[in-house]
Coordinates of C-alpha atoms and ligand atoms in Angstrom, one line a residue:
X26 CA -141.1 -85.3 -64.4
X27 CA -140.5 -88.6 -65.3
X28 CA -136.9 -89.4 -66.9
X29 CA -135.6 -93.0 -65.4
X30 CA -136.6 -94.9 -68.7
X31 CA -134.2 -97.1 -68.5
X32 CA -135.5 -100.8 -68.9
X33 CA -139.1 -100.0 -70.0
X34 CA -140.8 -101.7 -72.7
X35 CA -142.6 -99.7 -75.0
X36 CA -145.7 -101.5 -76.8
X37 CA -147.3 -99.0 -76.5
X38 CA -147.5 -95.2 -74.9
X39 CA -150.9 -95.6 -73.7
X40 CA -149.3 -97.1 -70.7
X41 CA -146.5 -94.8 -70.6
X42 CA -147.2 -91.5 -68.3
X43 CA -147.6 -88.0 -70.2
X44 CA -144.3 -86.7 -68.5
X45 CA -142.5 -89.9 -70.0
X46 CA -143.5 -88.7 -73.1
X47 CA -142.3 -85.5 -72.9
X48 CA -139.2 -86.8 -71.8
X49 CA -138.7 -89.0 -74.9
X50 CA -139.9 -85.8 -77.2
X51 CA -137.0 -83.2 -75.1
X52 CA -134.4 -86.1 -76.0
X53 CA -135.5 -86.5 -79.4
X54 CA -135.1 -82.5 -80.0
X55 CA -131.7 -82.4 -78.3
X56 CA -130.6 -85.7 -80.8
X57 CA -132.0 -84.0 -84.0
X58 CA -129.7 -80.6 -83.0
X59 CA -126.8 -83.0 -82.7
X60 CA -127.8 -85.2 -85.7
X61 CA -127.5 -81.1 -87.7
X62 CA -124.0 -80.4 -86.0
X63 CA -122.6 -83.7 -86.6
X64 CA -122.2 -84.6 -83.1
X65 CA -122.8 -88.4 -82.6
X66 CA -122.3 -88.8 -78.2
X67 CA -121.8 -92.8 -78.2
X68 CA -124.5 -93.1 -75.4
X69 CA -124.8 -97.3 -76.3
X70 CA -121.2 -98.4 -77.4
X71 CA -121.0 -101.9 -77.6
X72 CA -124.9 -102.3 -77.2
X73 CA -126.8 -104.5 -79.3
X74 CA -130.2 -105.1 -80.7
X75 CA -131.8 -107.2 -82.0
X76 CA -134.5 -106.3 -85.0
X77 CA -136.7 -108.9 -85.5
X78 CA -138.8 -108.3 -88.9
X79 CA -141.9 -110.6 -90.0
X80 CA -143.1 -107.8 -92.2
X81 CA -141.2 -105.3 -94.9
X82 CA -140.2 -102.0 -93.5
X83 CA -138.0 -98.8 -94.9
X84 CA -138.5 -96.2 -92.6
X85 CA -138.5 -98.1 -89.3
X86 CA -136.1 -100.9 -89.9
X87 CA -133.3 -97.8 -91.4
X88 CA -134.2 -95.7 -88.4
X89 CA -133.4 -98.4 -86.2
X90 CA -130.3 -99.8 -87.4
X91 CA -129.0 -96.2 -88.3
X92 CA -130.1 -94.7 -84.8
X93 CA -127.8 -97.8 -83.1
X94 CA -124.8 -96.8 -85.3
X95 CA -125.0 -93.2 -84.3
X96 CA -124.9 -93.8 -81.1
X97 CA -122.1 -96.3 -81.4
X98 CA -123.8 -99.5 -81.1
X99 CA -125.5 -102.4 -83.4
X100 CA -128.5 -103.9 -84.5
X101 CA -128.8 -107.1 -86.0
X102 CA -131.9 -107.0 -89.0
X103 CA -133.3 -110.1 -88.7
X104 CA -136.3 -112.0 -89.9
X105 CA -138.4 -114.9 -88.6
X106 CA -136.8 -117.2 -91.6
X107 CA -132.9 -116.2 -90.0
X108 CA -134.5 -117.6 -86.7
X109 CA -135.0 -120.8 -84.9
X110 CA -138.6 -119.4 -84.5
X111 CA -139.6 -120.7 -87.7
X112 CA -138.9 -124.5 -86.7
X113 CA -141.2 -123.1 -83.5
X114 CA -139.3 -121.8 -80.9
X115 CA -141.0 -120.4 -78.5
X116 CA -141.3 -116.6 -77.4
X117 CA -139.6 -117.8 -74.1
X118 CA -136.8 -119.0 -75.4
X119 CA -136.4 -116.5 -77.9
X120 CA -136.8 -113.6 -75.2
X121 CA -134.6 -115.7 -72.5
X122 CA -131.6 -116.5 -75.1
X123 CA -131.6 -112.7 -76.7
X124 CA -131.3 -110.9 -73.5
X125 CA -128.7 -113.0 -72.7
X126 CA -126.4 -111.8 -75.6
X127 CA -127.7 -108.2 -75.8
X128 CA -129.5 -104.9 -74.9
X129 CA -132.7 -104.7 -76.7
X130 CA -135.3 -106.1 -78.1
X131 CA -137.6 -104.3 -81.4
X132 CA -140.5 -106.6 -83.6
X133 CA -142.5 -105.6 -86.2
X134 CA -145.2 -108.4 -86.6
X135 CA -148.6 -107.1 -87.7
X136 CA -150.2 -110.3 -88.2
X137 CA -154.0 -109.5 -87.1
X138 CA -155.4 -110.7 -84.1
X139 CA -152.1 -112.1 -83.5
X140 CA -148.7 -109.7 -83.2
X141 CA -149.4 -107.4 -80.4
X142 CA -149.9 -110.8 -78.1
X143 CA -146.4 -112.0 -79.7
X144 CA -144.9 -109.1 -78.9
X145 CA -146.9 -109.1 -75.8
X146 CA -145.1 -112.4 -74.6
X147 CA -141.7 -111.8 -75.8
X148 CA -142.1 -108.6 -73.5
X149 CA -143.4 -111.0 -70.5
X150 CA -139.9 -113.2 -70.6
X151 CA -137.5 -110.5 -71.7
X152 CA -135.1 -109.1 -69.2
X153 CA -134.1 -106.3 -71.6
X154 CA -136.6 -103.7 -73.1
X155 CA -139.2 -104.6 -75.3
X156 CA -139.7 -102.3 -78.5
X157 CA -142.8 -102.6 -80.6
X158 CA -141.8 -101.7 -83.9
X159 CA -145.4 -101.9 -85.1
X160 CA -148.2 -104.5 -84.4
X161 CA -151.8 -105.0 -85.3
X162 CA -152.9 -102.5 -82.8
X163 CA -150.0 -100.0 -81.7
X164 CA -147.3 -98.1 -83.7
X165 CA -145.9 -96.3 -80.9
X166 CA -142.7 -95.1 -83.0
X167 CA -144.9 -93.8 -85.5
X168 CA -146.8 -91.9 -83.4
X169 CA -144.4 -90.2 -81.5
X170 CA -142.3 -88.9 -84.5
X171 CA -145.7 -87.8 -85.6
X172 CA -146.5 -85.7 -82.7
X173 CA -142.4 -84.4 -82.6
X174 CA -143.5 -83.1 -86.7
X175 CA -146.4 -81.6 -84.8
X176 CA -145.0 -79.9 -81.8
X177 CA -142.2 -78.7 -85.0
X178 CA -144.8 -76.9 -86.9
X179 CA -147.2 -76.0 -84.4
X180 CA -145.5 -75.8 -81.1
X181 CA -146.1 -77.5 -77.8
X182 CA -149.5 -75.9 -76.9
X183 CA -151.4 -78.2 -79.0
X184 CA -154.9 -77.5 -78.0
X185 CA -157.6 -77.2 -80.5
X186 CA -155.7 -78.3 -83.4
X187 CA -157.9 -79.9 -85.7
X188 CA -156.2 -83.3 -87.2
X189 CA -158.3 -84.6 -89.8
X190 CA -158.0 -89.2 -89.1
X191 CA -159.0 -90.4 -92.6
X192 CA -159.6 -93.6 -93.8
X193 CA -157.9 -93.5 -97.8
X194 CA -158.7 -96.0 -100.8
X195 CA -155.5 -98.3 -101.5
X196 CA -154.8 -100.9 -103.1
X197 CA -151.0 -101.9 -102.0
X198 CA -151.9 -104.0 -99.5
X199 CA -154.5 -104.5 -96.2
X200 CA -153.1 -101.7 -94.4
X201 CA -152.4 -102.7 -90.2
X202 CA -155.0 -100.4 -87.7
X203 CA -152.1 -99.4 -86.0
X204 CA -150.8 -96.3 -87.4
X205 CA -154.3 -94.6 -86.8
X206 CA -155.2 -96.2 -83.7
X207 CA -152.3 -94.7 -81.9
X208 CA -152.9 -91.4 -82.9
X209 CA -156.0 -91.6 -82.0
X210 CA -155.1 -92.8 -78.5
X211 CA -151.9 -90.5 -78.3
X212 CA -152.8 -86.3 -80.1
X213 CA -156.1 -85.8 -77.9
X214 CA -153.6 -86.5 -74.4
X215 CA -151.8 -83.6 -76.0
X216 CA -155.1 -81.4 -76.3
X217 CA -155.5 -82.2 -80.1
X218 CA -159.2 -81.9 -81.5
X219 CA -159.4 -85.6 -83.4
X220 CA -161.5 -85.6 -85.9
X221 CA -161.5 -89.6 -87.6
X222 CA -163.8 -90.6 -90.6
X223 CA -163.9 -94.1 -92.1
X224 CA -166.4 -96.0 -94.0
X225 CA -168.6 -98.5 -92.2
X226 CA -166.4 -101.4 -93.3
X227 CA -163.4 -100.1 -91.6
X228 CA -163.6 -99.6 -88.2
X229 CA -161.2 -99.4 -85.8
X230 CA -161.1 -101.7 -82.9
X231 CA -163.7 -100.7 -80.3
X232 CA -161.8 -100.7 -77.1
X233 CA -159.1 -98.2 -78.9
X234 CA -161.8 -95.6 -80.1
X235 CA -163.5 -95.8 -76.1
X236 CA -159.8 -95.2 -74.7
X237 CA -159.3 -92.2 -76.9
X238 CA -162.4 -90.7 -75.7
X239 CA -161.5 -91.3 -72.3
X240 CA -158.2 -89.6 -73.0
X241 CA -159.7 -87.2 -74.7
X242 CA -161.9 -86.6 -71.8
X243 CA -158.5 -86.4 -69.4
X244 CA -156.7 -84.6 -71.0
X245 CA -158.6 -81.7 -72.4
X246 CA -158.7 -83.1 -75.7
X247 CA -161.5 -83.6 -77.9
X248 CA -162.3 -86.5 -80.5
X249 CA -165.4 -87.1 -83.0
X250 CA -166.2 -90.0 -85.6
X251 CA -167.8 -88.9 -88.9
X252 CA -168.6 -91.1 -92.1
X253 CA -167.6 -88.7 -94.7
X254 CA -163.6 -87.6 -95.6
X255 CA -165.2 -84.2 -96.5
X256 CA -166.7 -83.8 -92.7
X257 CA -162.9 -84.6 -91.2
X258 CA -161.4 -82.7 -93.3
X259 CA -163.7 -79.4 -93.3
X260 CA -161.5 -76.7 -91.6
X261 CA -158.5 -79.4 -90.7
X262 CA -155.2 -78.1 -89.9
X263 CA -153.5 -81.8 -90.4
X264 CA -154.9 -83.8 -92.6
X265 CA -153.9 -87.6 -92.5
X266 CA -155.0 -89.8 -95.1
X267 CA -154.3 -93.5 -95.3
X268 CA -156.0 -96.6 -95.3
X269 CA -156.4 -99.4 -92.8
X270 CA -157.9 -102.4 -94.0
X271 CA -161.2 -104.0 -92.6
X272 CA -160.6 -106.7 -90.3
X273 CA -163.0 -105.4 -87.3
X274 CA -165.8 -105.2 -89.9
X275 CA -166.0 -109.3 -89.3
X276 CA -166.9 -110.8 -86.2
X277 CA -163.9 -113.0 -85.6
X278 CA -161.6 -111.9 -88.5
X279 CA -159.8 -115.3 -89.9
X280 CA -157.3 -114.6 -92.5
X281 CA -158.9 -116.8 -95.4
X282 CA -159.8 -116.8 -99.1
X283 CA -163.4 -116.1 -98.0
X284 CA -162.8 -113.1 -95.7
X285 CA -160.3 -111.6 -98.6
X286 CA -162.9 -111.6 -101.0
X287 CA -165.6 -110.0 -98.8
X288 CA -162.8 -107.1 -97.7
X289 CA -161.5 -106.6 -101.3
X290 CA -165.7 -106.1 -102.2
X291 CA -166.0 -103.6 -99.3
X292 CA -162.9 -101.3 -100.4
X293 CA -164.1 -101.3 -104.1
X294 CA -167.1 -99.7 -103.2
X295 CA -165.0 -96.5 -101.3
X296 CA -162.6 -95.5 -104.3
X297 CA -163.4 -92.0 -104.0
X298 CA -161.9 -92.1 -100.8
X299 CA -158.6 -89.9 -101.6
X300 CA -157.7 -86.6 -100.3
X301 CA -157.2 -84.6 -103.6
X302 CA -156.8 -80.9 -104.7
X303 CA -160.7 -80.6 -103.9
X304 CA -160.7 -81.7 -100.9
X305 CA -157.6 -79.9 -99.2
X306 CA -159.6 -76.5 -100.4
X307 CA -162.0 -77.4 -97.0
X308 CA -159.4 -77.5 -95.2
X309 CA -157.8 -74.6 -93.4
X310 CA -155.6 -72.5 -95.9
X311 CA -152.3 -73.2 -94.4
X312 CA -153.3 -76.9 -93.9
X313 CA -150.2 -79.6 -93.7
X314 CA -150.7 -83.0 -94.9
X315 CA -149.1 -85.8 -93.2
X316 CA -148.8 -89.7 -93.9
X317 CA -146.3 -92.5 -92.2
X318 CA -145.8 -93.4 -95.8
X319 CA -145.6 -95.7 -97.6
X320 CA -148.5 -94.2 -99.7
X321 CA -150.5 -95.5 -102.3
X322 CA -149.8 -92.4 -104.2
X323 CA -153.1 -91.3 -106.1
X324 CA -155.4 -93.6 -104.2
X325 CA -154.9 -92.4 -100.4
X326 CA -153.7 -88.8 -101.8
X327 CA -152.9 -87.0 -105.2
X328 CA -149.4 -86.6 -106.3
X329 CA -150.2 -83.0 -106.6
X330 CA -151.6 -82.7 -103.0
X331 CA -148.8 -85.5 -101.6
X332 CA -146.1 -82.9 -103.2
X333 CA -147.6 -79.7 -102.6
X334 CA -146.1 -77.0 -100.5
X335 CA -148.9 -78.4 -97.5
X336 CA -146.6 -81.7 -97.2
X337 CA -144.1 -82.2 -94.3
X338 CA -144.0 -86.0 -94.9
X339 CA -140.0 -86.4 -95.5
X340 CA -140.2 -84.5 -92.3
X341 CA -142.5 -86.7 -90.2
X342 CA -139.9 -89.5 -91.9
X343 CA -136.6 -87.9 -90.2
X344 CA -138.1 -87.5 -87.0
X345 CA -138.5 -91.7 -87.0
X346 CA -134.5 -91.2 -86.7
X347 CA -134.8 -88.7 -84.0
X348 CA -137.4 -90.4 -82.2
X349 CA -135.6 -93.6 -82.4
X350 CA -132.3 -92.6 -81.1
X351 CA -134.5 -91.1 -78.1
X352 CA -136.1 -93.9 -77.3
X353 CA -132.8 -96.5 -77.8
X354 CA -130.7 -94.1 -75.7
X355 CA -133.4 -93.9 -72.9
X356 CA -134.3 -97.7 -72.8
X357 CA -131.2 -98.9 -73.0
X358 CA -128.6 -97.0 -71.0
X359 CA -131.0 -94.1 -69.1
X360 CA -129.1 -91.7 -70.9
X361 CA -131.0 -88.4 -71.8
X362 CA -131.9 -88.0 -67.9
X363 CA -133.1 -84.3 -67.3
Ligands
CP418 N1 -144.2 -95.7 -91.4 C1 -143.5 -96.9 -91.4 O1 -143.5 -97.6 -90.3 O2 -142.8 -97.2 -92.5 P1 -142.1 -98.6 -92.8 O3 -143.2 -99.6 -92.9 O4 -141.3 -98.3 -94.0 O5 -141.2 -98.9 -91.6

């Protein structure tokens, strides 16, 4: 079993062994049971991190700070225009002179094409752990609280669930690949049946999808592709709809006016894209619906469907906390050993 944590980086848990995992997931139970007595152990008193935003976040930037303060320490929320970065400091610096003063390190920057190397480099000159707090490829946080909500509903002998990975119409924003991509790299190592559907303009990046056939493959997992929501979705236990927006469609995606236009064309023509009251009649009776929210509430999913008795989103939401604490504790001070 692999518990000494302490000091890892975690862009992402592809690189991180199954028993690590499993450690982080044990920890995260034990926190949440603590979290329902009231018991807050001050595993990182006088600790510190440092959040570094570029991007907006609820679930992961209140997860954060409020995990720290529970377990007795602090977290500074900052953003790029609070930091010398945006006069063009370099990752080097910025790694070198924060781990001086502190215990961690968490950044959110999805930019695409350009935040997981970011976060890549910080990590390279950092002499304290490294937390991705979501990038353009990996969302390791969300995935993990994701697969806790699992394990919670279905316990930990996952194999053969069918997960439905759906692409979902929205028009909120460009939505990063890296909610589904980790999923899709993390539930087959867990013996989850993957089933992901998207239209042709929204891939997902080639090297993630052959990795999660490989683990797949590994792991006694199984994942499929399909071009249809109805073909995912068709006998699903989980169904996860959400939208990702279509940078791998291009060749060498450049953020312009020109590129914009062509991706705002291709989602137009994939409106009916939604997981609605239809739709979650194909899948299993008892289906659950799940999303790492925020949702573009009827565009990815129905209100009726989102708020049905099938949802355990505010669920998969608390276990970000629970998760979080895990993985702070662990990182930081070792603490959650077996
Ligand atoms: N799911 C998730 O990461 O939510 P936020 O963007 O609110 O952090």
């Amino acid at each position: 079993m692999e518990t000494n944590l302490r000091g890892k980086h975690l862009i992402t848990f592809d690189d991180w062994s199954k028993q690590a995992i499993e450690t982080v997931l044990d920890w995260s139970n034990e926190l949440k049971k603590l979290h329902a007595m009231g018991e807050y152990p001050e595993y990182l008193k006088h600790k510190t991190l440092f959040m570094l935003f570029f991007e907006q976040s609820t679930r992961t930037r209140n997860s954060m700070e409020a995990g720290m303060t529970q377990l007795g320490g602090h977290a500074h929320d900052l953003t790029p225009g609070k930091m010398q970065l945006s006069h063009g400091e370099t990752p080097r610096d910025t790694a070198k002179v924060l781990s001086r003063m502190g215990e961690c390190i968490a950044i959110r920057n999805c930019f695409h094409n350009i935040g997981n190397r970011y976060l890549n480099d910080i990590a390279t000159h950092s002499d304290v752990p490294v937390i991705s707090m979501q990038d353009d490829v990996y969302h390791p946080l969300q995935a993990i609280a994701d697969l806790m909500t699992i394990q919670e509903y279905y316990g930990k002998n996952l194999k053969g669930l069918k997960v439905a990975v759906t692409w979902a119409y929205a028009t909120s924003h460009a939505k990063p690949l890296s909610v589904p991509q980790s999923q899709i790299l993390l539930f087959p190592r867990f013996g989850m049946d993957v089933a992901v559907a998207n239209p042709k303009e929204f891939p997902l990046q080639k090297n993630i999808i052959d990795k999660a056939k490989t683990n797949a493959e590994q792991n006694g997992g199984h994942i499929s592709f399909v071009d249809e929501m109805d073909d995912a979705v068709k006998n699903a236990d989980i169904v996860i709809p959400k939208n990702w927006g279509g940078f791998g469609y291009f060749d060498n995606y450049v953020d312009n006016e020109e590129t914009q236009k062509a991706m705002q064309n291709n989602l137009e023509k994939h409106k009916d894209w939604i997981y609605d009251s239809r739709r979650l009649a194909i899948a299993k009776k008892d289906s659950k619906i799940m999303h790492a929210l925020p949702a573009d509430r009827n565009k990815e999913v129905t209100d009726e469907v989102l708020d049905s008795k099938h949802s355990i989103i505010y669920d998969e939401a608390e276990n970000r906390l629970h998760t979080s604490k895990a993985l702070l504790s662990l990182l930081i001070s070792g603490r959650g050993w077996k």
